[in-house]
PDB file of C-alpha atoms in Angstrom:
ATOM      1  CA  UNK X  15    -133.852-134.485-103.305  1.00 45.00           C
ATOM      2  CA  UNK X  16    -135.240-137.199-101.668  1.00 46.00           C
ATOM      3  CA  UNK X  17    -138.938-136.710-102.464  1.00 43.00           C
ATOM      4  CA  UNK X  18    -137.213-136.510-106.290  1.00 44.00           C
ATOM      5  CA  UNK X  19    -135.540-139.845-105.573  1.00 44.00           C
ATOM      6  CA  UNK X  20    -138.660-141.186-104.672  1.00 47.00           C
ATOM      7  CA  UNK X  21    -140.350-140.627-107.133  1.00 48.00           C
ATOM      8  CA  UNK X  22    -141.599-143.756-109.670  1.00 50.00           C
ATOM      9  CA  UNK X  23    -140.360-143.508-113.251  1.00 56.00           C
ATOM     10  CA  UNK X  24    -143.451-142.636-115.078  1.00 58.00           C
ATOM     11  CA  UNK X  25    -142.375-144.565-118.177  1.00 63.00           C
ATOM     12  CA  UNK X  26    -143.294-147.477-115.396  1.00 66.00           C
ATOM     13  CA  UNK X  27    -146.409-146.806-114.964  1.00 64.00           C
ATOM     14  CA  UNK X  28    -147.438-147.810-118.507  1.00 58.00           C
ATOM     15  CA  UNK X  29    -145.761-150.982-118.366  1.00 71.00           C
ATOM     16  CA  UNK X  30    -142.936-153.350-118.206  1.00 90.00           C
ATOM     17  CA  UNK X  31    -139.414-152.413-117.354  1.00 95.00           C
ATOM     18  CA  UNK X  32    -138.353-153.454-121.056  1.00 96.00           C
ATOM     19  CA  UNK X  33    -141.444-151.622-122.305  1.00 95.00           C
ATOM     20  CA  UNK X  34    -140.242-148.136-120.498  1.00 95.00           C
ATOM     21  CA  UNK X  35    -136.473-148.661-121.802  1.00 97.00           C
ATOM     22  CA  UNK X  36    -137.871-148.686-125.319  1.00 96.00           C
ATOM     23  CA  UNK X  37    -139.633-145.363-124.295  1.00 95.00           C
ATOM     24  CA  UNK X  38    -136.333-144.084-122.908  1.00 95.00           C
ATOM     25  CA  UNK X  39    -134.447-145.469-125.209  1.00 97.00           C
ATOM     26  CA  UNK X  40    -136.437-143.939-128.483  1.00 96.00           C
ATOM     27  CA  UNK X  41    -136.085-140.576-126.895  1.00 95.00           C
ATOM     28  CA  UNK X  42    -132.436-140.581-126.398  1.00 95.00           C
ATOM     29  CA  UNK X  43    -131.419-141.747-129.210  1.00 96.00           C
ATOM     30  CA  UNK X  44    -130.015-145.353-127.892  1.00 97.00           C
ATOM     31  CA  UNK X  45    -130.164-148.963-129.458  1.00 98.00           C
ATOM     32  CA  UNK X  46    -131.840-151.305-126.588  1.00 98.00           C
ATOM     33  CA  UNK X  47    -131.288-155.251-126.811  1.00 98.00           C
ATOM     34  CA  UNK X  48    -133.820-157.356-124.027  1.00 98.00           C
ATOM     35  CA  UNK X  49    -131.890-160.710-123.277  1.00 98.00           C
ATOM     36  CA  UNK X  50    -133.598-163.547-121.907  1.00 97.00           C
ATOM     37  CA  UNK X  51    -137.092-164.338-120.926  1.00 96.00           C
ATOM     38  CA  UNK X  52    -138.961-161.248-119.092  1.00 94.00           C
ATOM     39  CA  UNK X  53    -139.290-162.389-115.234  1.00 93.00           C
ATOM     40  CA  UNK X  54    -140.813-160.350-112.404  1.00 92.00           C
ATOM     41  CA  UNK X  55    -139.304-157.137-110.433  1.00 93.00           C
ATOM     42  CA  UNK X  56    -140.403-155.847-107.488  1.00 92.00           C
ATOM     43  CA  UNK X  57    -141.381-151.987-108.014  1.00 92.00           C
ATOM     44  CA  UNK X  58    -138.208-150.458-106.545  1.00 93.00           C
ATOM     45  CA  UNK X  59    -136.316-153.051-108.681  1.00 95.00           C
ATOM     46  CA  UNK X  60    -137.566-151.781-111.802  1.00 95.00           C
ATOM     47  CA  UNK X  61    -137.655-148.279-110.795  1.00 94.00           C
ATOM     48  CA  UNK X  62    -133.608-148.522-109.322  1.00 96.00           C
ATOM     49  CA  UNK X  63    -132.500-150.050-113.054  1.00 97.00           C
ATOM     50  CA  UNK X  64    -134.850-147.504-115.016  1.00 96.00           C
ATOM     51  CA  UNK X  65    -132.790-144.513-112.914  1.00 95.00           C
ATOM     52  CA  UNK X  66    -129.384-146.058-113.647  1.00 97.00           C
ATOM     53  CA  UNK X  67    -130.613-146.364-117.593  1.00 97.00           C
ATOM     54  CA  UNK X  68    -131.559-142.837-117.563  1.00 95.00           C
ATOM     55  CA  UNK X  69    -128.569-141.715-115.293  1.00 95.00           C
ATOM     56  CA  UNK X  70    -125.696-143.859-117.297  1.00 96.00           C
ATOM     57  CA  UNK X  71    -127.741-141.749-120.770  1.00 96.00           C
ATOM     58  CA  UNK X  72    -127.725-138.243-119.150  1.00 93.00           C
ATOM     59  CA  UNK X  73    -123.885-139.040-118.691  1.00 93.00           C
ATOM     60  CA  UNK X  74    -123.286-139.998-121.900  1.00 94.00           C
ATOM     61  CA  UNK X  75    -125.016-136.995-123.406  1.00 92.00           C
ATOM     62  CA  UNK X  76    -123.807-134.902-120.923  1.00 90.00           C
ATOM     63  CA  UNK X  77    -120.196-135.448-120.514  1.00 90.00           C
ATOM     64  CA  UNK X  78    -119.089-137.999-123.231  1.00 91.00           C
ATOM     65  CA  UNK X  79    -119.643-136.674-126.353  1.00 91.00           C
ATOM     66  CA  UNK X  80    -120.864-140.082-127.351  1.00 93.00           C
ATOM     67  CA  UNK X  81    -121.948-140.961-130.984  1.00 93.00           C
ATOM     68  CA  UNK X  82    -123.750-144.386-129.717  1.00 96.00           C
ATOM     69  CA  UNK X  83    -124.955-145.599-126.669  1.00 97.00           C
ATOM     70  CA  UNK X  84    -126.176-149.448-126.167  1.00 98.00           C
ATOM     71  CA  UNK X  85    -128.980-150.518-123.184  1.00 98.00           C
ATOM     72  CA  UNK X  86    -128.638-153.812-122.839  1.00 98.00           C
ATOM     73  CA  UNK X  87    -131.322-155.664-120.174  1.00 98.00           C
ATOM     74  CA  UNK X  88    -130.908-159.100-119.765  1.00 98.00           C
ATOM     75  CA  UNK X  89    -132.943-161.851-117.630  1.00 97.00           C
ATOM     76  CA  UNK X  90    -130.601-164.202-116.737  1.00 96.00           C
ATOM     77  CA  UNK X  91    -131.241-167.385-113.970  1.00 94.00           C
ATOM     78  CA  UNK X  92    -129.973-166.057-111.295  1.00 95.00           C
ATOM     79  CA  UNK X  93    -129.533-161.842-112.149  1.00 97.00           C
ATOM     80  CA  UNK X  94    -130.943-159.372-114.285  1.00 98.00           C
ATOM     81  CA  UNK X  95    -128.339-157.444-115.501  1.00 98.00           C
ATOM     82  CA  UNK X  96    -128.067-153.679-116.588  1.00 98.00           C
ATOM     83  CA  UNK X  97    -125.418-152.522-119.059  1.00 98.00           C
ATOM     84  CA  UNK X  98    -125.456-149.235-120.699  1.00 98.00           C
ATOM     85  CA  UNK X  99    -122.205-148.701-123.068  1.00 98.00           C
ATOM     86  CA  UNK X 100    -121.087-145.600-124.827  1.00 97.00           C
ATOM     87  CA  UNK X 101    -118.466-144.723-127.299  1.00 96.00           C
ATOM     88  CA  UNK X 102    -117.466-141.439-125.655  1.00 95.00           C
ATOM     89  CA  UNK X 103    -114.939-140.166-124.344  1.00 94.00           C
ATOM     90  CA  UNK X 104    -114.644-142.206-121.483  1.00 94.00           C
ATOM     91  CA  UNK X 105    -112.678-141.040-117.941  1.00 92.00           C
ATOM     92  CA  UNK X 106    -110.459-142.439-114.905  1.00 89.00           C
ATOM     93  CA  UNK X 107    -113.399-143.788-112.700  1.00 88.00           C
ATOM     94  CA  UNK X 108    -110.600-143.611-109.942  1.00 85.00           C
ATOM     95  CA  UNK X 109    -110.055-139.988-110.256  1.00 84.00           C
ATOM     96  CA  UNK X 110    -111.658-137.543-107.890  1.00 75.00           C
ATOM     97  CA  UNK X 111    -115.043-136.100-109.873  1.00 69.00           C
ATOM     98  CA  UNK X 112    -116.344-132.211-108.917  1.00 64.00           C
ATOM     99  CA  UNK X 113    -119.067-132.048-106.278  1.00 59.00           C
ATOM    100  CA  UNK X 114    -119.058-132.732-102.719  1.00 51.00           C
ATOM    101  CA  UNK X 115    -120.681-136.249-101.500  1.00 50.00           C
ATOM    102  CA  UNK X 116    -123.976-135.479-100.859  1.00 45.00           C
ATOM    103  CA  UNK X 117    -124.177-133.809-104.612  1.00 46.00           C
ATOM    104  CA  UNK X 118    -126.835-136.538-105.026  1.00 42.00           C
ATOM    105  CA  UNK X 119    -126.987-137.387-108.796  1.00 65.00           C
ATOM    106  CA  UNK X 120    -124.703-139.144-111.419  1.00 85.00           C
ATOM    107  CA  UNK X 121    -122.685-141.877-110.405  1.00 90.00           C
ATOM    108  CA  UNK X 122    -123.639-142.101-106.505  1.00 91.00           C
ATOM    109  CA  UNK X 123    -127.034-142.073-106.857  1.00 91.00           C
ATOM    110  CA  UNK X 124    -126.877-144.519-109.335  1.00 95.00           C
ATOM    111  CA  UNK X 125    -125.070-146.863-106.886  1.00 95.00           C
ATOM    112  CA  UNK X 126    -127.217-145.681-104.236  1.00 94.00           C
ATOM    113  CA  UNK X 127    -130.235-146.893-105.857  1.00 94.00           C
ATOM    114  CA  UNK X 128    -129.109-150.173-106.887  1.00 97.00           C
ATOM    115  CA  UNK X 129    -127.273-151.319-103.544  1.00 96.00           C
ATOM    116  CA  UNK X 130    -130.636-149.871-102.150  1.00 95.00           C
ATOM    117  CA  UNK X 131    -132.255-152.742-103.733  1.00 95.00           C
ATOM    118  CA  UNK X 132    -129.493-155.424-103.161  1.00 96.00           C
ATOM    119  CA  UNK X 133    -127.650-154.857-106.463  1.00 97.00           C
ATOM    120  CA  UNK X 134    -124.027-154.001-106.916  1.00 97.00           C
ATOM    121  CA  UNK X 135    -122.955-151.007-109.600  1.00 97.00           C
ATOM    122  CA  UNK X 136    -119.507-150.577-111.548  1.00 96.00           C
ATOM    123  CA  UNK X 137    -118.192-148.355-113.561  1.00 95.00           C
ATOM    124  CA  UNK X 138    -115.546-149.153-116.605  1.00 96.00           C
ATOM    125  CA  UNK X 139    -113.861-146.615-118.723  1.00 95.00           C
ATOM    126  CA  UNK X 140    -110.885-145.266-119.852  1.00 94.00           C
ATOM    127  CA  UNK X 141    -110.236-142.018-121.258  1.00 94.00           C
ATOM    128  CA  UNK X 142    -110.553-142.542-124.765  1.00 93.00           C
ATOM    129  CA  UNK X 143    -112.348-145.733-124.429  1.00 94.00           C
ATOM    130  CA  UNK X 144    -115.638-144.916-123.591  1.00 95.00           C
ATOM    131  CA  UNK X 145    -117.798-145.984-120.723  1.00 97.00           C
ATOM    132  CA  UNK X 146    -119.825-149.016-119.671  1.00 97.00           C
ATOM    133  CA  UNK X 147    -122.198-148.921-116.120  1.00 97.00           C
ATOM    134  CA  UNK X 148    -123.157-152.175-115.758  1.00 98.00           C
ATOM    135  CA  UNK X 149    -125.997-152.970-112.727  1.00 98.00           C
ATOM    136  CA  UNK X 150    -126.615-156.164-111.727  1.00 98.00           C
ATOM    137  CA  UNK X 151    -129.597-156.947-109.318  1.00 97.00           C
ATOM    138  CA  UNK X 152    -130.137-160.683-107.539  1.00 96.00           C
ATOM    139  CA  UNK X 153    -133.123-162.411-108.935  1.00 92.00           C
ATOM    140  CA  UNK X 154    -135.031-161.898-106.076  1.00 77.00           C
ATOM    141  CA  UNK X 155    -138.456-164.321-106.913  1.00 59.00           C
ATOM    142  CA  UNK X 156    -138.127-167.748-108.218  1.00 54.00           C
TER     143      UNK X 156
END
C-alpha cells in the first residue's frame, strides 16, 4: 500500500495539474471548471489533489449513484482549492463507514494525502443531498 501511495499520478507526468484533471476528468465522465490564474505546485502538491480528484470520482461512481459530478480547481491568492461535487446519493459523514482504520483508501487516504502536504480535507453530504470533498492546500510559493 504504501509503495501504491507513492506512486506519481501518471496523468502528471504529461503536464500540468489542470492538464491531468482534463485527462481524468474526460475519462470519468465529469465537467471540470479551472478558476484563477495557474500558479506553481510542488510535486506532492499536485500529486495529493490529483488522488483526492480521482478518490472523491471513484466514490461517486462507486457508491453514489451519481448522474453528475463537478471538479472544480481554483488558484486563489492565498489557496488552491479542490472541490469535487456529486448529485448522488449522498451519506452521514458522521456515521461509522465499513473497514477497519488502516483500510487505506477512500476517505482517509484522501485526508491523509492532503494533511500530508499541509492541506486540510472535508467532507459535506447528506443522504439525499449528494456529496461535496472539498481540499484546500496553502499556497505554498509566492
Amino acid at each position: 500500500r504504501r509503495f501504491v501511495r507513492a506512486l506519481a499520478p501518471s496523468d502528471l507526468a504529461a503536464g500540468s495539474l489542470p492538464h491531468a484533471l482534463r485527462s481524468l476528468a474526460d475519462r470519468e465522465g465529469a465537467a471540470l471548471r479551472i478558476e484563477g490564474e495557474e500558479y506553481p505546485l510542488t510535486p506532492e502538491e499536485g500529486a495529493a489533489l490529483h488522488r483526492v480528484a480521482q478518490g472523491a470520482l471513484a466514490n461517486a461512481r462507486e457508491h453514489a449513484a451519481a448522474g453528475r459530478v463537478v471538479i472544480t480547481l481554483s488558484y486563489l491568492d492565498d489557496q488552491v482549492a479542490l472541490d469535487v461535487a456529486d448529485d448522488g446519493r449522498g451519506f452521514d459523514p458522521a456515521a461509522p463507514r465499513p473497514g477497519g482504520p488502516d483500510r487505506g483508501y477512500g476517505l482517509p487516504a484522501m485526508r491523509d494525502r492532503i494533511t500530508g502536504v499541509g492541506g486540510t480535507l472535508v467532507v459535506e453530504s447528506e443522504p439525499g443531498e449528494g456529496t461535496v470533498v472539498a481540499a484546500r492546500l496553502p499556497r505554498s510559493r509566492p
